[in-house]
Short mmCIF file of C-alpha atoms in Angstrom, two decimals:
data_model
loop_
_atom_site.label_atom_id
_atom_site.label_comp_id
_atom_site.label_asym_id
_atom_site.label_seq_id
_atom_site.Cartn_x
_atom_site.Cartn_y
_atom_site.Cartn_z
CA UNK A 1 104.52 72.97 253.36
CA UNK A 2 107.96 73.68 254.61
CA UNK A 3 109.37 69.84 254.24
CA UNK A 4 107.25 69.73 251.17
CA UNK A 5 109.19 72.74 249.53
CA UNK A 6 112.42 71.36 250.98
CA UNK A 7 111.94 67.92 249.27
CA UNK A 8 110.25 68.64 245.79
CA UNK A 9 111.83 72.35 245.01
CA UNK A 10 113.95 71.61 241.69
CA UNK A 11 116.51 74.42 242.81
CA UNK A 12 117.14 73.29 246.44
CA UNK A 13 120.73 72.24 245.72
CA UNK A 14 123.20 74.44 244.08
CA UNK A 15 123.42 71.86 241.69
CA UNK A 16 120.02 71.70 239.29
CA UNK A 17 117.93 68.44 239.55
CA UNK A 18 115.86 66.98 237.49
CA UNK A 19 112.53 65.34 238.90
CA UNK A 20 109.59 63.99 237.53
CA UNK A 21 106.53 66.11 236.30
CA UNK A 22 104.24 64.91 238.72
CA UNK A 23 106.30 65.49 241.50
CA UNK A 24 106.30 68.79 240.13
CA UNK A 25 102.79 69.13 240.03
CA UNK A 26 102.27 67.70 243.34
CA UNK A 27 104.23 70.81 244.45
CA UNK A 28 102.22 73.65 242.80
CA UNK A 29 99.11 72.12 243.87
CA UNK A 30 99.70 71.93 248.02
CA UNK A 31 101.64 75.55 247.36
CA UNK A 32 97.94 76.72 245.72
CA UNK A 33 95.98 74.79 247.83
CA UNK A 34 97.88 76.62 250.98
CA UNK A 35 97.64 80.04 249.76
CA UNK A 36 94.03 79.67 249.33
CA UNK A 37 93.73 78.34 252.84
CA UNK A 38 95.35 81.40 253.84
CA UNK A 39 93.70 84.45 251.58
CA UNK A 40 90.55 82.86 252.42
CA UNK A 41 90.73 82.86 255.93
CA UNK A 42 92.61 86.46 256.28
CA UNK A 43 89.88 87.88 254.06
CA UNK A 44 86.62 86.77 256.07
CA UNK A 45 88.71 87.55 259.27
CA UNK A 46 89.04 91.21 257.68
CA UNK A 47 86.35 91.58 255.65
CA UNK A 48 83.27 89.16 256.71
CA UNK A 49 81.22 89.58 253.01
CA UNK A 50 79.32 86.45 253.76
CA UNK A 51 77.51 87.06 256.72
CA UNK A 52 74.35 88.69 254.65
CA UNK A 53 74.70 85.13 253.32
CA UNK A 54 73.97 83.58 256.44
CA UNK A 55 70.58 85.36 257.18
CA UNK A 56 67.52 83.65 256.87
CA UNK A 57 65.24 84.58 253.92
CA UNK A 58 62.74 86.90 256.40
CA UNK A 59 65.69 88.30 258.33
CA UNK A 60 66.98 89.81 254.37
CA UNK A 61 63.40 90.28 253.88
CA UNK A 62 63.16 92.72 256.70
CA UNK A 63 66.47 94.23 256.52
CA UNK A 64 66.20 95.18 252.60
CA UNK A 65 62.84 96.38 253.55
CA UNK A 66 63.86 98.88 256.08
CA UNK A 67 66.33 100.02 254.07
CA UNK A 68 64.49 101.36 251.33
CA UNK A 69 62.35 102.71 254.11
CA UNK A 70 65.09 104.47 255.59
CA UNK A 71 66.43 105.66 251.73
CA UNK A 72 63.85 106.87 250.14
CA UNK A 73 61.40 108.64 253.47
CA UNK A 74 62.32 112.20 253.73
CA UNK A 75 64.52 113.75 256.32
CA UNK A 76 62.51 115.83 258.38
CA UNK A 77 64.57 118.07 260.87
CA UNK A 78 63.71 120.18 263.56
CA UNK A 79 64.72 123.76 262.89
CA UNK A 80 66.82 125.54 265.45
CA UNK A 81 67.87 129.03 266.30
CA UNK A 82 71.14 130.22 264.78
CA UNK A 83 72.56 131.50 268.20
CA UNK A 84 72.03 128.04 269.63
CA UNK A 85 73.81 126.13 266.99
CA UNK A 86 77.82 124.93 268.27
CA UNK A 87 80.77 124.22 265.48
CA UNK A 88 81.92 120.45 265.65
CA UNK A 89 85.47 119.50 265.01
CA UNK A 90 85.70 115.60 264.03
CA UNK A 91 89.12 113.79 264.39
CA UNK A 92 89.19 110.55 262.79
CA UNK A 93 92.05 108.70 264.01
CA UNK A 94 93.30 105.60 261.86
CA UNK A 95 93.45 102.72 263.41
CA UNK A 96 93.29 103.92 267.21
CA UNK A 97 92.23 101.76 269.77
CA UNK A 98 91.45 102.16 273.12
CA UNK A 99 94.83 99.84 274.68
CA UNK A 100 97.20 101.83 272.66
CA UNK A 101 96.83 104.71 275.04
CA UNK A 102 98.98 104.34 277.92
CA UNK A 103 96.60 104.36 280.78
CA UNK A 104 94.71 101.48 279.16
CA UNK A 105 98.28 99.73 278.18
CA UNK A 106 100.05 97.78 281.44
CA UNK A 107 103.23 97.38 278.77
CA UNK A 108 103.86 100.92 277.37
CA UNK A 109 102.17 103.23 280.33
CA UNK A 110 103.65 105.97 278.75
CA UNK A 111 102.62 105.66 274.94
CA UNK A 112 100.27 108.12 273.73
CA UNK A 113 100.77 110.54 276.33
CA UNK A 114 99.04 113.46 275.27
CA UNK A 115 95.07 111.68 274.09
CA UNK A 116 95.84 109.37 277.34
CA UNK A 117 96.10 112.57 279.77
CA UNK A 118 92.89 114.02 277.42
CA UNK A 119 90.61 111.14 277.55
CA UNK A 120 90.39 111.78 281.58
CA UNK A 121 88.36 114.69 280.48
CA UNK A 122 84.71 115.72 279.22
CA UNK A 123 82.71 112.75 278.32
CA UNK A 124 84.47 109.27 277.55
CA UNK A 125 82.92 106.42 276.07
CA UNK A 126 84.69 103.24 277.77
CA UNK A 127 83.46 100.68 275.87
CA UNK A 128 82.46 101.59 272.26
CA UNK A 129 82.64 97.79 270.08
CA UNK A 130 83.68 97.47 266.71
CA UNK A 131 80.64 96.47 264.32
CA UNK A 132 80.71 94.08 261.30
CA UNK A 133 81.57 95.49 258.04
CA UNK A 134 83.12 98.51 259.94
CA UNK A 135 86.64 96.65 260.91
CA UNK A 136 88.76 99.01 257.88
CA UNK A 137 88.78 102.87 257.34
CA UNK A 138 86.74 102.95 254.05
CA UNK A 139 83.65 101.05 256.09
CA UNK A 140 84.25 102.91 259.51
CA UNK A 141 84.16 106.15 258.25
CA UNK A 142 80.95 105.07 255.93
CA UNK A 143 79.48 104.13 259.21
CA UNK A 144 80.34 107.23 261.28
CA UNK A 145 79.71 109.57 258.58
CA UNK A 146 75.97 107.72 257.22
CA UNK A 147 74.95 105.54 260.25
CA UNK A 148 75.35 102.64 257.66
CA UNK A 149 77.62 99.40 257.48
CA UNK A 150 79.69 98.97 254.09
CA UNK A 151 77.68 95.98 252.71
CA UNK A 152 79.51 93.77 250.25
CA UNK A 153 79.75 90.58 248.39
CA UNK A 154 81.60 87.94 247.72
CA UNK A 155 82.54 89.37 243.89
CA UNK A 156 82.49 93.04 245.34
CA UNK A 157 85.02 93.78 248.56
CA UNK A 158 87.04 95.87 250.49
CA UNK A 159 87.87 98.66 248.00
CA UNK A 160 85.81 97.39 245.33
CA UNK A 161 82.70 97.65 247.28
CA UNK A 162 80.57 100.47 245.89
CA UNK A 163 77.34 100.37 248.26
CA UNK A 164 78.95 103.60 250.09
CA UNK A 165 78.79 105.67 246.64
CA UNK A 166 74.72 104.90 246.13
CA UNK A 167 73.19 108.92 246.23
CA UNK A 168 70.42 108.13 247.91
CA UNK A 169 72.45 107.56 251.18
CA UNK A 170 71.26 109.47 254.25
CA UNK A 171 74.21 111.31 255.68
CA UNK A 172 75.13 113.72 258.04
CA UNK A 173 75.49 116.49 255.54
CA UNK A 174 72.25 115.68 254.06
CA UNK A 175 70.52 116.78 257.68
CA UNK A 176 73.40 120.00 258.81
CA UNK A 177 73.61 121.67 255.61
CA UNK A 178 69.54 122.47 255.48
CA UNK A 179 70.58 123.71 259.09
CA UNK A 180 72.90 126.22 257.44
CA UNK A 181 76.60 124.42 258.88
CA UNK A 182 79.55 124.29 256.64
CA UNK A 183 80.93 121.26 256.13
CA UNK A 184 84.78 120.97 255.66
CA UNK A 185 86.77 117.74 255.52
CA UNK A 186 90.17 117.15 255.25
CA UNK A 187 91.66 113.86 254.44
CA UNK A 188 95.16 113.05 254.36
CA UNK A 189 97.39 111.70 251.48
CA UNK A 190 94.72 110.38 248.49
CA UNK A 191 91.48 108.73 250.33
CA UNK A 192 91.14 105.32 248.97
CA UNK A 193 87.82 104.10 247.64
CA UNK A 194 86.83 107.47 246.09
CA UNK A 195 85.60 108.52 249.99
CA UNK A 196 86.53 112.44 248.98
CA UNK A 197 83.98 111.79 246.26
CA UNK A 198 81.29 110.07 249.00
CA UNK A 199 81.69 113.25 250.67
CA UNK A 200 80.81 115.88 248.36
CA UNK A 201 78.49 113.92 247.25
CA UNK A 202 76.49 114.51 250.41
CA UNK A 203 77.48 118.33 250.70
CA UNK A 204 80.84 118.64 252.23
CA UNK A 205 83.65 120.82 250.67
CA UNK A 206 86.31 117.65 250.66
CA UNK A 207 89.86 117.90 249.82
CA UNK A 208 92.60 115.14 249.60
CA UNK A 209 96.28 115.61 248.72
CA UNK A 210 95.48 116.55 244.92
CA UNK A 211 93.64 119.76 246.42
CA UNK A 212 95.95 120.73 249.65
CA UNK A 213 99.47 119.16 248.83
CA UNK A 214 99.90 117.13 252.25
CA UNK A 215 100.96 113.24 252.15
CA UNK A 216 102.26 113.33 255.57
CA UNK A 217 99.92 114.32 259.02
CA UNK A 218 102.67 116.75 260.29
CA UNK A 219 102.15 119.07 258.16
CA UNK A 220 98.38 118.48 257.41
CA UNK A 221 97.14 118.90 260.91
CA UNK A 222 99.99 122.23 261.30
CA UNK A 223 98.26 123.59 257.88
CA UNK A 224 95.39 123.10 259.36
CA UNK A 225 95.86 124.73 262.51
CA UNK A 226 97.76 127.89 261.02
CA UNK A 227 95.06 128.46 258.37
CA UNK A 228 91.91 127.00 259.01
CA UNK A 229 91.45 127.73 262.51
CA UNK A 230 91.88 131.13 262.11
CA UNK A 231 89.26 131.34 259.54
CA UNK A 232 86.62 129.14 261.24
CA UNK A 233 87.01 131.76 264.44
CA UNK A 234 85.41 134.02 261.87
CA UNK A 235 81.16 134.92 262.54
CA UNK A 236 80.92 134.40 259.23
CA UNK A 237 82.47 130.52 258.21
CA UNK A 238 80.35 129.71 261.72
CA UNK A 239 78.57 127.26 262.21
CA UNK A 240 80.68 124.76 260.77
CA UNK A 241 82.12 120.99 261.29
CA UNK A 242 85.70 120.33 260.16
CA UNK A 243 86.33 116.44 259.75
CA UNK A 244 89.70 115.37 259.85
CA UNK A 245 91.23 112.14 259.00
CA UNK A 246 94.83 111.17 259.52
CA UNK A 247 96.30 108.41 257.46
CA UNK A 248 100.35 107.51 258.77
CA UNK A 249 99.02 105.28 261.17
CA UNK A 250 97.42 102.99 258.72
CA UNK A 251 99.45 99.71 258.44
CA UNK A 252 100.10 100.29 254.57
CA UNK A 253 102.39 100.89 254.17
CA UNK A 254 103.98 99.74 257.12
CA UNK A 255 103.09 102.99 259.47
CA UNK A 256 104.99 106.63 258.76
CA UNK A 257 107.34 107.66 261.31
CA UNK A 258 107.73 111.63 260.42
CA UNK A 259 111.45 112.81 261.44
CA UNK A 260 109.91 115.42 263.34
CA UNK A 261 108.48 113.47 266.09
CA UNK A 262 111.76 111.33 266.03
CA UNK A 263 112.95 113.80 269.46
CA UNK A 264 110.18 112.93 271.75
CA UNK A 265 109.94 108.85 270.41
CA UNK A 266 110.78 106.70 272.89
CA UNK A 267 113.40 104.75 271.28
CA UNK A 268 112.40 101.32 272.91
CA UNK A 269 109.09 101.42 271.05
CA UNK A 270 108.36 99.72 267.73
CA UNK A 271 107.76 101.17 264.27
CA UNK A 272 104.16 100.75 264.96
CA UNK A 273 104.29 102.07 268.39
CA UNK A 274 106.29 105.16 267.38
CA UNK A 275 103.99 106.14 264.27
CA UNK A 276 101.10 106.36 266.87
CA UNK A 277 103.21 108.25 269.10
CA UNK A 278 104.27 110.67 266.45
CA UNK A 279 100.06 110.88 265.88
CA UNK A 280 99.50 112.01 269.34
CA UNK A 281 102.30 114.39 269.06
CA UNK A 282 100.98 116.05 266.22
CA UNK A 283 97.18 116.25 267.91
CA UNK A 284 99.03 117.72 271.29
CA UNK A 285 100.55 120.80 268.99
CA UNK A 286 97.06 121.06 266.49
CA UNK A 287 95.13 121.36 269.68
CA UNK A 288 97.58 124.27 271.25
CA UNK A 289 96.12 126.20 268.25
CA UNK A 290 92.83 125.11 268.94
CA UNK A 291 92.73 126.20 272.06
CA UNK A 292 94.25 129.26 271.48
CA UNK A 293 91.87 130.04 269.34
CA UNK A 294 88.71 130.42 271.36
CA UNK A 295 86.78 128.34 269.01
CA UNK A 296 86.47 126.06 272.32
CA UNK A 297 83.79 128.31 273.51
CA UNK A 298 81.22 127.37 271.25
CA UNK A 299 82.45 124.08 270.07
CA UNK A 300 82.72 120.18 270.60
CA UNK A 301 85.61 118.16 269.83
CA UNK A 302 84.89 114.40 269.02
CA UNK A 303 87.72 112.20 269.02
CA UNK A 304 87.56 108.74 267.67
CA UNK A 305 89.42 105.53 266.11
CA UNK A 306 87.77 104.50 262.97
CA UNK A 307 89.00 100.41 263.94
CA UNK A 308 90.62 98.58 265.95
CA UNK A 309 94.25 97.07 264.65
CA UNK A 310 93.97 94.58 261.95
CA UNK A 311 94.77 90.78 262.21
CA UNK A 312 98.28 90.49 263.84
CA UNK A 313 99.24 94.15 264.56
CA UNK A 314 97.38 94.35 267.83
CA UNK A 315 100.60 91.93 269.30
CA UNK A 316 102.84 94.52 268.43
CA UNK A 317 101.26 96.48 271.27
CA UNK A 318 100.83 94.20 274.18
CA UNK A 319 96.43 94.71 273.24
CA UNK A 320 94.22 91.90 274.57
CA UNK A 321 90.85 91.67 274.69
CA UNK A 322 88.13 92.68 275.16
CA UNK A 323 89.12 95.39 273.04
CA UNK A 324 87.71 98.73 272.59
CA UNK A 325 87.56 101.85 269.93
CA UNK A 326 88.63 105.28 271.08
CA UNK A 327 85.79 107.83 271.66
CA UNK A 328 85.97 110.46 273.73
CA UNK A 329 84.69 114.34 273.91
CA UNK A 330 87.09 115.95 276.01
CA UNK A 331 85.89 119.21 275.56
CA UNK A 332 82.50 118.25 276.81
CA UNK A 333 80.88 120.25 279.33
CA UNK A 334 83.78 122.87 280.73
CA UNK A 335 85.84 119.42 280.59
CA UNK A 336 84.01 117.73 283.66
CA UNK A 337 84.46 114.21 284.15
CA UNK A 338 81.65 111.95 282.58
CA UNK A 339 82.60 108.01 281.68
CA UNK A 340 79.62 106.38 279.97
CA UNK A 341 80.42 102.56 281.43
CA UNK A 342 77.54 100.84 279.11
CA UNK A 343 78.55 99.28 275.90
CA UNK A 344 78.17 100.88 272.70
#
């Protein structure tokens, strides 16, 4: 394509030249037929629509057919004493993978020190795998939050896929709230795909930048620590689970690097590097408070990565495969040691 431009481009020179209109049009064609090439394999690599395409008429028979099963049956849920019930804190890390923690990493040991130190504690799951239509944050935190994968089409994709906004989805504050938990989420910068919206719709009291004021995780994650915590220590807000989901790591645009982190960066490390750096920087001072706290008592702590890098990123930090999702409850147990080895 590169010779081709060279030779046929009408404004190679600094002098203008005049060629022929189907050398021209030979030009626009292989320029087309190359960018199709390459939206067309970047978008199944990211986004792999067709694969409900590929199933055999019975396999779609039976998978649309347990489906509606698992729609439209009711929830039925054990009821359970209120002194037994614990508070759950979620942390929904963008884009965190297992390798960029520095124990996992044999190129930047020292990245990520304070969730690498963490994930020797409680219960860590070593090898959770990424599922299909999961692989970007809309679909992952579909999946985590309703058990569900983000179908799509070819017409419908990415953040034109609606399937996660159907009511009738079975989610997990369609079985806690009955229980009597309250459900807050907090969701940095403006939540693409109208997620805030999924959320309420299934009970949770959801808030984005237009409701808090916070673009940036800094000072997100250090609202929430001076004001939330507090409150949730109270009898009264209890039992709860407070979902949080960080958004500077995500690679658009291009991964935030917050000035404040900028004296504990290592200046060696990339952009990409130091944005996930400044990440676990901001979880090592939200957890201070958390700990502080004594919510710890009666609560678990899930951390997780909703994907793994996309496409090309994962270079940028020595990751090779096979390659894993964070998940890890550090909390777990007084902190003792469990590793679950099997793959999830």
């Amino acid at each position: 394509i590169l010779v081709l431009f060279l030779a046929l481009c009408p404004f190679f020179s600094t002098k203008y030249i005049h060629i022929s209109w189907h050398r021209y049009s030979i030009f626009i064609v292989m320029s087309l037929i190359y960018a199709f090439s390459f939206m067309n394999t970047f978008m199944k690599y990211l986004y792999p629509y067709e694969q409900m395409e590929m199933l055999p008429p019975q396999a779609k028979k039976m998978f649309f057919k347990g489906l509606k099963r698992f729609i439209y049956d009711e929830i039925n849920i054990k009821s359970y004493q209120s002194t037994g019930k614990k508070n759950l804190i979620l942390i929904e890390l963008e884009s965190v993978e297992q390798q960029l923690l520095g124990r996992f990493n044999q190129l930047y040991p020292s990245s990520m020190p304070f969730l690498s130190n963490l994930s020797k504690y409680g219960t860590f799951v070593e090898r959770p795998e990424t599922q299909p239509y999961t692989t970007w944050s809309v679909a992952s935190l579909f999946a985590s939050q309703c058990h569900m994968p983000l179908l799509m089409n070819g017409k419908n994709i990415f953040n034109s896929a609606r399937f996660h906004l159907l009511k009738d989805h079975r989610c997990i504050g369609d079985y806690l709230r009955p229980q009597g938990y309250k459900l807050y989420s907090y969701l940095c910068n403006v939540f693409i795909a109208y997620f805030k919206e999924q959320l309420q719709m299934h009970g949770w009291d959801s808030k984005d930048f237009k409701d808090h004021g916070f673009d940036r995780d800094y000072d997100m994650f250090q609202y929430i620590g001076d004001n939330v915590i507090p409150n949730l220590t109270q009898k009264v807000n209890q039992p709860f689970i407070l979902h949080i989901a960080n958004a500077d790591t995500h690679p658009f645009p291009n991964y935030i690097v917050d000035d404040r982190c900028k004296k504990v960066l290592k200046k060696k490390y990339n952009k990409m590097l130091k944005s996930f750096n400044c990440l676990d920087y901001i979880l090592k001072k939200f957890f201070k408070k958390v700990e502080k706290s004594g919510l710890l008592n009666n609560t678990e702590v899930i951390i997780y990565g909703d994907h793994v890098l996309m496409a090309k990123e994962l270079k940028y930090a020595n990751i090779i495969d096979p390659r894993y999702i964070l998940f890890m409850l550090p909390y777990h147990n007084g902190m003792k040691k469990n590793v679950i080895t099997k793959k999830t």
